[in-house]
Structures are given as C-alpha cells and as structure tokens.
C-alpha cells in the first residue's frame, strides 16, 4: 500500500510544469457573454446579464485556447445561427444551429486540438422570427481577446431581400420558412465578402420607406432605423455615436412601397426617403457615402429613388437601378418569389462597381460568393 502511494507521489512530481499548465488551461469555465474579449458586430444590448440581438446578421467572434465551446441561449420564437470553427465567415457555414424557446446549451465546437481557435456565430434569421438571448458561453479552455474587426465596414439598410428571405434551396411558390432564410446568402453579405469587409444589417421583411407591404404595420424603416432591436418598440435607441462608423451605407428599399399594384405619391416617398438619409448623415456625417438602390418591381421605383436622392439635399449620395432582367424568374427565385442565392449573387455583382466608385475601393479579379 505504501509502495503504491509512493509511486503516485513520484508520478505527480515527474509531471512537467507545462503539462500542469495545459491541464489547468483546459478547465471548463462559464463566460459572461458581454466579456470585452468577445467581439460583436451589429446592434446588440445587454439585458439582465444576457447579450440580446434581434436584427439579421449580427455576429460574434470568440478566440481561445482550448478544446470545446458551448453557447447557452434562448429565443422568444425561433432563431437560426450559422457557425464557423477555425474558418473565415465564407458563404457556407460549418454548422447551422436552431435555437428554440427553452433555455438551450448548444455545442458549437468540441475535440479541438492545441493552439488558438476562432469561432464565429452569425444570427442568420431576422428579428421578426425571434430575438436571441445569449445567457453565457461555456469554454473548455482560456478566452483570448478577439481579433480586431476588419478594416472596412459596410452598413446595409433594406427589406426581405437584405434579410435573405428564401435564399436557401426552395421553390418560388414555396411559403416562407425560417429554415430557408439566410442573410449570409443575401447581396449585402456577398458584397462584404468580396471587399473583405465587416457588415451591419438593418433589415426587416415587408418594410418600406413610405409604405409597407400591402399597407401592413404601423412603422416603416424611417421609424425602425433608430432601434437597437428591430421588433422592440420600447428598447433603448441605438447609439450611433459610440458605434463604429461604416465606410459606406447601402439603402435598398422601395419594393414594398410599390407592392400589390399600389405606390405612395412621389412627394411623400421623397419626404420619407430624405428623412431616412437625414438619420444616416446625422449619425455618420456627410463624408460617408450612401448608395441608394432602385427596385426592379416597378419601372417607376428607380425614378422615385433617383428623385429622392436629387431632392435630399445631402452630398455624397448616389443611386443605381435594378431592372427586371437582373435575374431570371425561375431557378433564381426561392420562397415567395424572392431571389435565392444565385439571384442574390447577380444583385451583388451589379452593385459592387457602385460601391467601389463610392468608396474608392479597387475591384479585384476574384469570384463573387
């Protein structure tokens, strides 16, 4: 018995300090979701200890040494997440996660080897489908400061096209499903990938500038733009002054203004559009370029956007028009006649030169994905 005890003590002495350090480093710890080492891009807020996000496309980056990572979270409806482990945020996610209304503990990464690891988590579904409450993370390892954001930042203001409604494989006659909505396949994220930029989406399905889809809802984007959370009327206003300033803002609205064969008056549309541009310029200054996009839904949509830009009274504001043949109406449409990934790539390819001109960024000979 004494001999066994001596052997155990001897083995403990012979374990190197480095081995003890590794063992300690791989303990499982619970992380405050608002830890300064974690980098969030997009509109978030802290509420009762949880990081709360609602808009499409909000994403987090965690960097650590360790072997496993979990997220403890919930939603009020249903939220879909894209996850990348030790890979950049490309078009295809490494993992797709569904978050339900009950408190959930979801494994994002496990069995990781030695060295540093990065995990990106993107909210791919829009605010109307659910708000994400991140209660904590569980890390088997040591949290490190996240890498700084990319040099460039694009803000995109839009409707269901920006949310990625119907971008996943689906037929144009299929109804909406949260499972086939993926903002990562939408033109805004595609453009950001092309320019190696971070992005911030402010988008809501059915939203317009002066009129929403089928005259629904009491708020247009003019009202929602100031919100930290898309669907929460009483949430604190988004603090533009403390947030990172974008290099360019894209506004792609108007499809819902012209929905169901109706349209606002030109005067009212221009007034509302100016109000939205006023908010953008007040937040970021006249030097930040704004690219305004005319919808393909009606030949007058582009005329309205052009007129709104000319009447807005601000500098560094330009416009472009999508026409009816920017993509086809068969295999480039997904659910409810919304452009799928193929259609969205065509939109992105058409917009990229305008963004390049507005910012001075150089075009590169590389695929649009």
Short mmCIF file of C-alpha atoms in Angstrom, two decimals:
data_model
loop_
_atom_site.label_atom_id
_atom_site.label_comp_id
_atom_site.label_asym_id
_atom_site.label_seq_id
_atom_site.Cartn_x
_atom_site.Cartn_y
_atom_site.Cartn_z
CA UNK A 1 0.00 0.00 0.00
CA UNK A 2 2.84 2.37 0.94
CA UNK A 3 4.63 1.46 -2.30
CA UNK A 4 1.53 2.46 -4.36
CA UNK A 5 1.27 5.80 -2.56
CA UNK A 6 4.96 6.48 -3.24
CA UNK A 7 4.51 5.68 -6.94
CA UNK A 8 1.57 8.06 -7.18
CA UNK A 9 3.54 10.84 -5.48
CA UNK A 10 6.55 10.20 -7.73
CA UNK A 11 4.36 10.37 -10.86
CA UNK A 12 2.96 13.67 -9.69
CA UNK A 13 6.44 15.09 -9.19
CA UNK A 14 7.57 13.94 -12.64
CA UNK A 15 4.69 15.71 -14.45
CA UNK A 16 6.23 18.76 -16.09
CA UNK A 17 5.07 22.30 -15.23
CA UNK A 18 3.97 22.67 -18.85
CA UNK A 19 1.71 19.63 -18.53
CA UNK A 20 0.15 21.03 -15.37
CA UNK A 21 -0.37 24.34 -17.16
CA UNK A 22 -2.10 22.59 -20.05
CA UNK A 23 -4.34 20.70 -17.64
CA UNK A 24 -5.31 23.91 -15.87
CA UNK A 25 -5.83 25.71 -19.16
CA UNK A 26 -8.45 23.19 -20.25
CA UNK A 27 -10.79 23.57 -17.32
CA UNK A 28 -14.39 24.39 -18.28
CA UNK A 29 -15.41 27.92 -17.35
CA UNK A 30 -18.60 29.90 -17.83
CA UNK A 31 -18.11 33.16 -19.72
CA UNK A 32 -20.02 36.39 -19.35
CA UNK A 33 -21.50 36.92 -22.83
CA UNK A 34 -20.57 40.61 -22.61
CA UNK A 35 -16.90 39.88 -21.86
CA UNK A 36 -14.74 42.54 -23.53
CA UNK A 37 -12.68 39.81 -25.21
CA UNK A 38 -15.73 38.82 -27.31
CA UNK A 39 -16.28 40.91 -30.44
CA UNK A 40 -19.87 41.55 -31.60
CA UNK A 41 -20.60 43.18 -34.94
CA UNK A 42 -24.11 44.57 -35.34
CA UNK A 43 -26.65 46.01 -32.94
CA UNK A 44 -26.71 44.35 -29.52
CA UNK A 45 -27.62 45.30 -25.97
CA UNK A 46 -27.15 43.79 -22.50
CA UNK A 47 -30.31 42.96 -20.59
CA UNK A 48 -30.41 41.09 -17.25
CA UNK A 49 -26.90 39.78 -17.87
CA UNK A 50 -27.68 38.46 -21.36
CA UNK A 51 -26.45 39.82 -24.68
CA UNK A 52 -29.57 40.40 -26.76
CA UNK A 53 -29.69 40.76 -30.53
CA UNK A 54 -32.59 40.92 -32.93
CA UNK A 55 -31.53 42.26 -36.35
CA UNK A 56 -30.40 39.91 -39.11
CA UNK A 57 -26.72 39.18 -39.47
CA UNK A 58 -25.42 40.14 -36.01
CA UNK A 59 -22.29 38.08 -35.42
CA UNK A 60 -19.85 37.29 -32.63
CA UNK A 61 -16.21 36.26 -32.71
CA UNK A 62 -14.62 34.26 -29.88
CA UNK A 63 -10.93 33.45 -29.83
CA UNK A 64 -9.49 30.98 -27.33
CA UNK A 65 -7.06 28.24 -26.47
CA UNK A 66 -8.98 25.12 -25.64
CA UNK A 67 -10.92 22.14 -26.83
CA UNK A 68 -14.65 22.95 -26.70
CA UNK A 69 -17.20 25.76 -26.73
CA UNK A 70 -20.91 25.86 -25.89
CA UNK A 71 -23.47 28.64 -26.12
CA UNK A 72 -26.24 28.89 -23.54
CA UNK A 73 -29.12 30.80 -25.10
CA UNK A 74 -32.83 31.04 -25.83
CA UNK A 75 -35.26 32.89 -28.07
CA UNK A 76 -38.85 34.07 -27.89
CA UNK A 77 -39.70 32.31 -31.18
CA UNK A 78 -37.17 30.54 -33.39
CA UNK A 79 -33.68 31.66 -34.35
CA UNK A 80 -31.26 30.15 -36.85
CA UNK A 81 -27.50 30.53 -36.42
CA UNK A 82 -24.58 29.99 -38.79
CA UNK A 83 -21.34 28.86 -37.13
CA UNK A 84 -17.75 28.71 -38.40
CA UNK A 85 -14.98 26.95 -36.47
CA UNK A 86 -11.38 27.82 -37.37
CA UNK A 87 -12.59 29.10 -40.73
CA UNK A 88 -13.39 32.60 -42.01
CA UNK A 89 -17.05 33.53 -42.46
CA UNK A 90 -17.44 32.26 -46.02
CA UNK A 91 -20.62 31.62 -47.96
CA UNK A 92 -21.04 28.14 -46.48
CA UNK A 93 -21.28 27.71 -42.72
CA UNK A 94 -19.59 24.82 -40.94
CA UNK A 95 -22.64 24.31 -38.74
CA UNK A 96 -26.27 25.51 -38.73
CA UNK A 97 -27.98 25.70 -35.34
CA UNK A 98 -31.66 26.09 -34.43
CA UNK A 99 -32.44 27.85 -31.15
CA UNK A 100 -35.84 27.25 -29.55
CA UNK A 101 -37.82 29.00 -26.84
CA UNK A 102 -36.46 26.90 -23.98
CA UNK A 103 -33.05 27.57 -22.47
CA UNK A 104 -30.62 25.61 -24.60
CA UNK A 105 -26.99 24.57 -24.20
CA UNK A 106 -25.60 24.00 -27.69
CA UNK A 107 -22.18 22.60 -28.51
CA UNK A 108 -20.53 24.79 -31.15
CA UNK A 109 -17.11 23.14 -31.15
CA UNK A 110 -15.53 20.11 -29.49
CA UNK A 111 -12.43 17.96 -29.72
CA UNK A 112 -10.28 20.85 -30.86
CA UNK A 113 -6.52 20.43 -30.90
CA UNK A 114 -3.79 22.53 -29.34
CA UNK A 115 -3.31 26.15 -30.22
CA UNK A 116 -5.58 29.10 -30.82
CA UNK A 117 -9.08 28.69 -32.21
CA UNK A 118 -11.71 31.09 -33.53
CA UNK A 119 -15.46 30.61 -33.63
CA UNK A 120 -17.84 32.93 -35.48
CA UNK A 121 -21.57 32.86 -34.68
CA UNK A 122 -24.00 34.66 -37.02
CA UNK A 123 -27.72 35.26 -36.47
CA UNK A 124 -28.95 34.31 -39.94
CA UNK A 125 -32.70 34.84 -39.39
CA UNK A 126 -34.44 38.19 -38.98
CA UNK A 127 -35.88 39.91 -35.94
CA UNK A 128 -39.49 39.13 -36.77
CA UNK A 129 -38.70 35.44 -36.39
CA UNK A 130 -37.13 35.76 -32.97
CA UNK A 131 -34.82 37.61 -30.61
CA UNK A 132 -31.67 35.83 -29.46
CA UNK A 133 -30.74 35.96 -25.77
CA UNK A 134 -27.16 34.79 -25.15
CA UNK A 135 -27.04 33.94 -21.45
CA UNK A 136 -23.45 32.70 -21.34
CA UNK A 137 -20.80 30.66 -23.09
CA UNK A 138 -19.06 27.60 -21.66
CA UNK A 139 -15.44 27.25 -22.68
CA UNK A 140 -13.12 24.36 -22.03
CA UNK A 141 -10.01 26.45 -22.27
CA UNK A 142 -8.87 30.05 -21.95
CA UNK A 143 -10.58 33.01 -23.60
CA UNK A 144 -8.32 35.34 -25.59
CA UNK A 145 -9.03 38.83 -26.94
CA UNK A 146 -10.80 38.57 -30.30
CA UNK A 147 -9.02 39.82 -33.37
CA UNK A 148 -9.91 43.41 -34.23
CA UNK A 149 -12.62 43.99 -36.80
CA UNK A 150 -11.78 44.20 -40.46
CA UNK A 151 -10.50 47.46 -41.87
CA UNK A 152 -13.72 48.06 -43.81
CA UNK A 153 -17.34 48.18 -42.65
CA UNK A 154 -20.49 48.25 -44.79
CA UNK A 155 -23.94 49.07 -43.41
CA UNK A 156 -26.92 47.80 -45.39
CA UNK A 157 -30.47 49.07 -44.85
CA UNK A 158 -33.16 47.01 -46.52
CA UNK A 159 -36.13 44.67 -46.53
CA UNK A 160 -36.61 40.92 -47.05
CA UNK A 161 -34.03 40.87 -49.86
CA UNK A 162 -31.42 42.05 -47.36
CA UNK A 163 -32.66 39.59 -44.71
CA UNK A 164 -32.06 36.69 -47.11
CA UNK A 165 -35.72 35.63 -47.25
CA UNK A 166 -35.91 32.44 -49.37
CA UNK A 167 -32.21 32.30 -50.23
CA UNK A 168 -31.77 28.67 -49.16
CA UNK A 169 -32.90 25.93 -51.58
CA UNK A 170 -36.63 26.35 -52.15
CA UNK A 171 -39.11 26.86 -54.99
CA UNK A 172 -40.56 30.24 -55.90
CA UNK A 173 -44.05 29.05 -54.95
CA UNK A 174 -42.95 27.78 -51.53
CA UNK A 175 -44.12 29.71 -48.46
CA UNK A 176 -41.68 31.43 -46.15
CA UNK A 177 -39.82 29.21 -43.69
CA UNK A 178 -37.28 30.42 -41.18
CA UNK A 179 -35.12 27.44 -42.21
CA UNK A 180 -34.71 28.81 -45.76
CA UNK A 181 -33.95 32.39 -44.68
CA UNK A 182 -30.20 33.01 -44.64
CA UNK A 183 -28.83 36.55 -44.70
CA UNK A 184 -25.38 35.14 -45.41
CA UNK A 185 -26.61 34.30 -48.94
CA UNK A 186 -28.02 37.81 -49.49
CA UNK A 187 -26.36 40.56 -51.55
CA UNK A 188 -25.19 42.59 -48.51
CA UNK A 189 -23.09 39.80 -47.03
CA UNK A 190 -21.90 38.76 -50.50
CA UNK A 191 -20.65 42.31 -51.19
CA UNK A 192 -18.95 42.42 -47.78
CA UNK A 193 -17.14 39.16 -48.53
CA UNK A 194 -15.99 40.48 -51.90
CA UNK A 195 -14.49 43.61 -50.31
CA UNK A 196 -13.23 41.70 -47.22
CA UNK A 197 -15.37 43.96 -45.05
CA UNK A 198 -17.38 43.64 -41.88
CA UNK A 199 -21.06 44.41 -42.26
CA UNK A 200 -24.03 45.61 -40.24
CA UNK A 201 -27.54 44.82 -41.49
CA UNK A 202 -30.61 46.88 -40.62
CA UNK A 203 -33.33 44.95 -42.42
CA UNK A 204 -36.91 43.82 -41.95
CA UNK A 205 -39.16 41.84 -44.28
CA UNK A 206 -42.10 43.76 -45.70
CA UNK A 207 -40.68 47.14 -44.72
CA UNK A 208 -40.78 50.21 -46.92
CA UNK A 209 -39.82 53.87 -46.82
CA UNK A 210 -43.28 55.43 -47.04
CA UNK A 211 -45.47 52.32 -47.33
CA UNK A 212 -45.01 48.72 -46.16
CA UNK A 213 -46.05 45.57 -47.99
CA UNK A 214 -49.81 45.62 -48.53
CA UNK A 215 -50.02 48.66 -46.24
CA UNK A 216 -49.21 46.46 -43.24
CA UNK A 217 -47.65 47.55 -39.96
CA UNK A 218 -47.54 51.00 -38.44
CA UNK A 219 -43.77 51.53 -38.68
CA UNK A 220 -41.60 51.99 -41.76
CA UNK A 221 -37.80 51.89 -41.88
CA UNK A 222 -37.82 55.61 -41.08
CA UNK A 223 -39.12 54.56 -37.63
CA UNK A 224 -37.11 51.36 -37.17
CA UNK A 225 -33.69 52.70 -38.10
CA UNK A 226 -33.11 54.23 -34.66
CA UNK A 227 -33.83 50.99 -32.76
CA UNK A 228 -31.29 48.74 -31.09
CA UNK A 229 -33.72 45.83 -31.52
CA UNK A 230 -35.84 45.61 -34.65
CA UNK A 231 -39.14 44.43 -33.17
CA UNK A 232 -38.99 46.06 -29.72
CA UNK A 233 -40.77 49.42 -29.55
CA UNK A 234 -39.56 50.27 -26.04
CA UNK A 235 -35.92 49.24 -26.34
CA UNK A 236 -33.19 51.86 -25.98
CA UNK A 237 -32.26 53.77 -29.11
CA UNK A 238 -29.14 52.62 -30.94
CA UNK A 239 -26.16 54.78 -30.03
CA UNK A 240 -24.67 55.66 -33.41
CA UNK A 241 -22.05 57.90 -31.84
CA UNK A 242 -20.35 55.11 -29.87
CA UNK A 243 -20.74 52.54 -32.65
CA UNK A 244 -18.19 52.01 -35.36
CA UNK A 245 -18.76 54.29 -38.35
CA UNK A 246 -19.26 52.49 -41.67
CA UNK A 247 -17.26 53.29 -44.79
CA UNK A 248 -20.39 53.15 -46.93
CA UNK A 249 -24.14 52.75 -46.42
CA UNK A 250 -26.35 50.91 -48.94
CA UNK A 251 -30.09 51.58 -48.89
CA UNK A 252 -32.15 49.05 -50.85
CA UNK A 253 -35.80 49.87 -50.17
CA UNK A 254 -38.87 50.55 -52.29
CA UNK A 255 -40.06 47.10 -53.31
CA UNK A 256 -42.72 47.09 -50.60
CA UNK A 257 -43.67 50.72 -51.31
CA UNK A 258 -44.78 49.53 -54.76
CA UNK A 259 -46.32 46.22 -53.64
CA UNK A 260 -49.77 44.98 -54.64
CA UNK A 261 -50.02 47.45 -57.52
CA UNK A 262 -50.00 50.49 -55.29
CA UNK A 263 -47.48 53.25 -54.70
CA UNK A 264 -47.04 56.29 -52.46
CA UNK A 265 -47.07 59.71 -54.02
CA UNK A 266 -43.71 60.88 -55.28
CA UNK A 267 -43.79 63.78 -52.86
CA UNK A 268 -44.41 61.58 -49.82
CA UNK A 269 -41.84 58.99 -50.91
CA UNK A 270 -39.16 61.67 -51.35
CA UNK A 271 -40.04 63.21 -47.99
CA UNK A 272 -39.74 59.88 -46.18
CA UNK A 273 -36.59 58.86 -48.05
CA UNK A 274 -34.98 62.18 -47.15
CA UNK A 275 -35.87 61.55 -43.50
CA UNK A 276 -34.03 58.22 -43.62
CA UNK A 277 -30.98 59.74 -45.30
CA UNK A 278 -31.08 62.55 -42.73
CA UNK A 279 -30.74 59.95 -39.98
CA UNK A 280 -27.82 58.25 -41.70
CA UNK A 281 -25.99 61.52 -42.33
CA UNK A 282 -26.67 62.75 -38.81
CA UNK A 283 -25.18 59.55 -37.44
CA UNK A 284 -22.11 59.30 -39.65
CA UNK A 285 -21.53 62.69 -41.28
CA UNK A 286 -21.64 63.93 -44.86
CA UNK A 287 -18.35 62.25 -45.76
CA UNK A 288 -19.80 58.72 -45.52
CA UNK A 289 -21.13 57.76 -48.97
CA UNK A 290 -24.66 56.45 -49.35
CA UNK A 291 -25.61 54.25 -52.31
CA UNK A 292 -29.39 54.09 -52.91
CA UNK A 293 -30.84 51.23 -54.95
CA UNK A 294 -33.99 51.30 -57.05
CA UNK A 295 -36.12 48.14 -57.00
CA UNK A 296 -36.89 46.02 -60.06
CA UNK A 297 -40.53 45.62 -59.01
CA UNK A 298 -41.81 48.60 -60.98
CA UNK A 299 -40.26 50.82 -63.64
CA UNK A 300 -41.19 53.86 -61.56
CA UNK A 301 -39.36 52.60 -58.46
CA UNK A 302 -35.99 53.68 -59.77
CA UNK A 303 -37.39 57.05 -60.81
CA UNK A 304 -38.69 57.60 -57.28
CA UNK A 305 -35.31 56.70 -55.74
CA UNK A 306 -33.45 58.91 -58.22
CA UNK A 307 -35.76 61.83 -57.45
CA UNK A 308 -35.42 61.24 -53.69
CA UNK A 309 -31.63 61.34 -53.98
CA UNK A 310 -31.73 64.54 -56.02
CA UNK A 311 -34.10 66.20 -53.51
CA UNK A 312 -32.41 65.02 -50.29
CA UNK A 313 -30.05 67.97 -50.00
CA UNK A 314 -27.07 65.88 -48.91
CA UNK A 315 -23.71 65.36 -50.56
CA UNK A 316 -22.08 62.03 -51.34
CA UNK A 317 -25.38 60.27 -52.11
CA UNK A 318 -25.72 58.26 -55.34
CA UNK A 319 -28.25 55.88 -56.83
CA UNK A 320 -28.50 52.88 -59.15
CA UNK A 321 -31.38 50.86 -60.58
CA UNK A 322 -32.03 47.12 -60.82
CA UNK A 323 -34.16 46.28 -63.83
CA UNK A 324 -36.46 43.34 -64.42
CA UNK A 325 -33.76 41.17 -66.03
CA UNK A 326 -31.15 41.40 -63.27
CA UNK A 327 -32.03 37.75 -62.57
CA UNK A 328 -34.49 35.28 -64.05
CA UNK A 329 -37.84 34.38 -62.54
CA UNK A 330 -37.42 30.61 -62.48
CA UNK A 331 -34.37 28.89 -60.98
CA UNK A 332 -33.02 32.14 -59.49
CA UNK A 333 -36.02 32.58 -57.21
CA UNK A 334 -36.65 30.98 -53.83
CA UNK A 335 -39.59 31.06 -51.42
CA UNK A 336 -42.40 33.51 -52.20
CA UNK A 337 -40.68 34.72 -55.37
CA UNK A 338 -37.67 36.12 -53.54
CA UNK A 339 -34.20 35.84 -55.12
CA UNK A 340 -32.30 32.77 -54.00
CA UNK A 341 -28.52 32.63 -53.61
CA UNK A 342 -27.99 32.62 -57.39
CA UNK A 343 -30.25 35.63 -57.84
CA UNK A 344 -28.66 37.41 -54.91
CA UNK A 345 -25.19 36.94 -56.37
CA UNK A 346 -26.34 38.71 -59.53
CA UNK A 347 -27.63 41.62 -57.44
CA UNK A 348 -24.29 41.76 -55.62
CA UNK A 349 -22.31 41.69 -58.87
CA UNK A 350 -24.36 44.59 -60.22
CA UNK A 351 -23.91 46.65 -57.04
CA UNK A 352 -20.21 46.03 -56.45
CA UNK A 353 -18.98 48.61 -59.02
CA UNK A 354 -21.18 51.32 -57.48
CA UNK A 355 -19.82 50.55 -54.01
CA UNK A 356 -16.28 50.62 -55.41
CA UNK A 357 -16.87 54.01 -57.02
CA UNK A 358 -18.46 55.47 -53.88
CA UNK A 359 -15.63 54.30 -51.61
CA UNK A 360 -12.63 54.33 -53.92
CA UNK A 361 -12.05 50.63 -53.21
CA UNK A 362 -10.41 48.78 -56.08
CA UNK A 363 -12.16 45.95 -57.89
CA UNK A 364 -10.35 42.63 -57.77
CA UNK A 365 -10.27 39.70 -60.14
CA UNK A 366 -11.91 37.17 -57.85
CA UNK A 367 -15.21 35.30 -57.65
CA UNK A 368 -18.31 36.75 -56.05
CA UNK A 369 -19.53 34.33 -53.40
#
